[in-house]
Coordinates of C-alpha atoms in Angstrom, one line a residue:
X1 CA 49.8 71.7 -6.3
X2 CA 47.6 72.5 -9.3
X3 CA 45.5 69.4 -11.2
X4 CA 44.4 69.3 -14.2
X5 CA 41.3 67.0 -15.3
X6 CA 43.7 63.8 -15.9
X7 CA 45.5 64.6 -13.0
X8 CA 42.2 64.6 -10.7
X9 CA 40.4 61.3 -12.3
X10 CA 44.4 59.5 -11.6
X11 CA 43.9 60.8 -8.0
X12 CA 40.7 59.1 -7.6
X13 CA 42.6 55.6 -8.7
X14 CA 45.5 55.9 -6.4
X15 CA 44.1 53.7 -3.5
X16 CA 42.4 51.2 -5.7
X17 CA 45.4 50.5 -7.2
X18 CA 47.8 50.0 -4.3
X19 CA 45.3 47.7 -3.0
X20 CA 45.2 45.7 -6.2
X21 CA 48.7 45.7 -6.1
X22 CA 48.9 44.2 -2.8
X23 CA 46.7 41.6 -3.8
X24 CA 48.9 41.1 -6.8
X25 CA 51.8 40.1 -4.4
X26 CA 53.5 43.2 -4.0
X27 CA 54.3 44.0 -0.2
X28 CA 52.6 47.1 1.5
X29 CA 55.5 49.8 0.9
X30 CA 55.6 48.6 -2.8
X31 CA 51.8 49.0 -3.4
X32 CA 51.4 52.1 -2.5
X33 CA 54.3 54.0 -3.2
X34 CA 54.3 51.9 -6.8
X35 CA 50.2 53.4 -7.1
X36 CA 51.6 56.9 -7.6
X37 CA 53.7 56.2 -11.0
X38 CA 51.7 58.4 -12.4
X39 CA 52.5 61.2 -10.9
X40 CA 56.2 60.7 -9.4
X41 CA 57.3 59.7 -13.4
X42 CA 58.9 56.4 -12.1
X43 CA 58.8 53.3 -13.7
X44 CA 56.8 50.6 -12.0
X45 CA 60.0 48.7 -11.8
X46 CA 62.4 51.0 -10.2
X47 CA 59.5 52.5 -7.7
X48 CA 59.1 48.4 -6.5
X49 CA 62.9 48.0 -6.0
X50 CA 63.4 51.4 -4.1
X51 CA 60.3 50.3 -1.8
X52 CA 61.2 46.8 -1.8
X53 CA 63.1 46.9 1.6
X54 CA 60.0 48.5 3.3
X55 CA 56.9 45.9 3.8
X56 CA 56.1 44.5 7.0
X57 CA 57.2 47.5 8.6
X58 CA 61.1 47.6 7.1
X59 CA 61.9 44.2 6.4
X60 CA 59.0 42.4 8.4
X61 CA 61.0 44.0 11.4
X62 CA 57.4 45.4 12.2
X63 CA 57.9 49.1 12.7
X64 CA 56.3 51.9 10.8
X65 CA 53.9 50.3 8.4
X66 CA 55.2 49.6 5.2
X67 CA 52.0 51.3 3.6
X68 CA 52.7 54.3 5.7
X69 CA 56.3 54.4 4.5
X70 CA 55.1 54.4 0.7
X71 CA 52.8 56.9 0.8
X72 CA 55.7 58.8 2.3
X73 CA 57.9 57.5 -0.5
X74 CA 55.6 59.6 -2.7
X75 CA 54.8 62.4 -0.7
X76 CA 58.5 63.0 -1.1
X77 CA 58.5 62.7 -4.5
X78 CA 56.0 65.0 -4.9
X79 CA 56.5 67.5 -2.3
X80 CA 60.0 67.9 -0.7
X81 CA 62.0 71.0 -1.3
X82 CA 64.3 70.2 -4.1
X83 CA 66.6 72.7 -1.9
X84 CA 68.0 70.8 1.2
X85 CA 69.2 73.9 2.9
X86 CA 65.5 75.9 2.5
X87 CA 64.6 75.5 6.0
X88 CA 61.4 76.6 5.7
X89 CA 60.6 74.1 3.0
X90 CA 62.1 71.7 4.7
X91 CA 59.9 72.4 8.1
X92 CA 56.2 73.0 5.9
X93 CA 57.3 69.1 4.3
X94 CA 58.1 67.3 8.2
X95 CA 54.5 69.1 8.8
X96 CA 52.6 66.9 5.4
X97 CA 54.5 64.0 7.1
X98 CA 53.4 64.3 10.5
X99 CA 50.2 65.0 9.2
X100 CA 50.1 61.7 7.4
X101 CA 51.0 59.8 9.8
X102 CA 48.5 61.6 12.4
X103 CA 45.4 61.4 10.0
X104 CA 46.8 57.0 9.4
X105 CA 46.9 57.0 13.1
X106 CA 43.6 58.4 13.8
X107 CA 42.0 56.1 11.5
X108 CA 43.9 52.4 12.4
X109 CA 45.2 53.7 15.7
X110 CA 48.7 53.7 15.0
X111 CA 51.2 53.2 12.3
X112 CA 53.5 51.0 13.9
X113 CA 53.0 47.4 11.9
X114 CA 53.2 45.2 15.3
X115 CA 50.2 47.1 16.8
X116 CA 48.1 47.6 13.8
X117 CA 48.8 43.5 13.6
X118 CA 48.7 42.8 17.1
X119 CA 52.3 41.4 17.2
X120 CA 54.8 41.8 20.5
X121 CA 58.0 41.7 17.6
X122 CA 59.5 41.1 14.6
X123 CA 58.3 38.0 12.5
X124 CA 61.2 36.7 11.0
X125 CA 62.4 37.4 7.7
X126 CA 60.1 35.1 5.6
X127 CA 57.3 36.2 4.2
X128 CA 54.2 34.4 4.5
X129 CA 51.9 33.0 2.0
X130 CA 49.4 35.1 0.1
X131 CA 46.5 33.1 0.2
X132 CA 43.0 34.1 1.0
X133 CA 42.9 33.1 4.6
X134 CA 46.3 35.5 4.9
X135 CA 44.0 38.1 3.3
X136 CA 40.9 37.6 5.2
X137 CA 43.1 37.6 8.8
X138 CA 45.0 40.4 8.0
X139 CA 44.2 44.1 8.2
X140 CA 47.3 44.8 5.3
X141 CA 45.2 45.5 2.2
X142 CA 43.0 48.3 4.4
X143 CA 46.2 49.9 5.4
X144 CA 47.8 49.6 2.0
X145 CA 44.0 51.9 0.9
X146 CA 43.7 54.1 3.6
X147 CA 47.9 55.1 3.2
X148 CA 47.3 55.9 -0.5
X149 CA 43.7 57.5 0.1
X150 CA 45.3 59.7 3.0
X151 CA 47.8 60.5 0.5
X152 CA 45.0 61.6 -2.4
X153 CA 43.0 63.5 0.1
X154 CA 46.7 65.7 1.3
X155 CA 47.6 66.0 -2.7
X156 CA 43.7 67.6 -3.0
X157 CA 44.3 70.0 0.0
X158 CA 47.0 71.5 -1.5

């Protein structure tokens, strides 16, 4: 993937600005995979809906982190075969996702939301207040930085 000089100073922004977006009230999947308008050409607005059902790790269900899941929202935006039947392709992108996921894990431990959280289950379906005891308790906004800044450093490598 070849950057230009806009392209490069944007990729610096990327995890800043899924964490501000967190803070703004956006959940984990939306933050991040929302940070990378820019460069996937969405609109802020339809990148939030399509990553809507993702935070708290799919619907506060706890599984794979939501921040995980939006930076491979945009990884697949920006790097999946646009041919479904190029094996190859399809096999060199399930190796930038595995990736991810092993560089997120290898820094937080894992990338399932219950462990990173230190949850046994699901937490219901309401989400909690943001307020800044919720933000000082929680490890969310770190995930939500080091997703998108795992992300930056892949899109760099490449």
């Amino acid at each position: 993937m070849m950057m230009g000089k806009r392209e490069e100073y944007a990729m610096e922004n990327h995890a800043k600005r899924a964490a501000e977006l967190f803070r703004e009230g956006c959940n984990c999947a939306q933050a991040v995979f929302t940070a990378y308008c820019d460069l996937t050409g969405l609109d802020e607005r339809t990148a939030m809906r399509i990553a809507a059902s993702f935070g708290g790790g799919m619907g506060r269900m706890r599984e794979v982190c939501g921040g995980v899941s939006g930076a491979l929202m945009a990884l697949g935006m920006l790097c999946a075969p646009d041919d479904p039947g190029d094996q190859a392709a399809k096999a060199a992108h399930y190796a930038r996702v595995q990736e991810l996921a092993r560089r997120f894990r290898e820094r937080n431990g894992s990338i399932i939301c219950r462990e990173l959280l230190g949850e046994k289950a699901g937490s219901g379906h309401v989400p909690e207040a943001r307020t800044e005891e919720y933000y000082r308790m929680r490890p969310c906004e770190r995930m939500v930085f080091d997703a998108a800044e795992i992300l930056e450093e892949m899109l760099k490598e490449m």
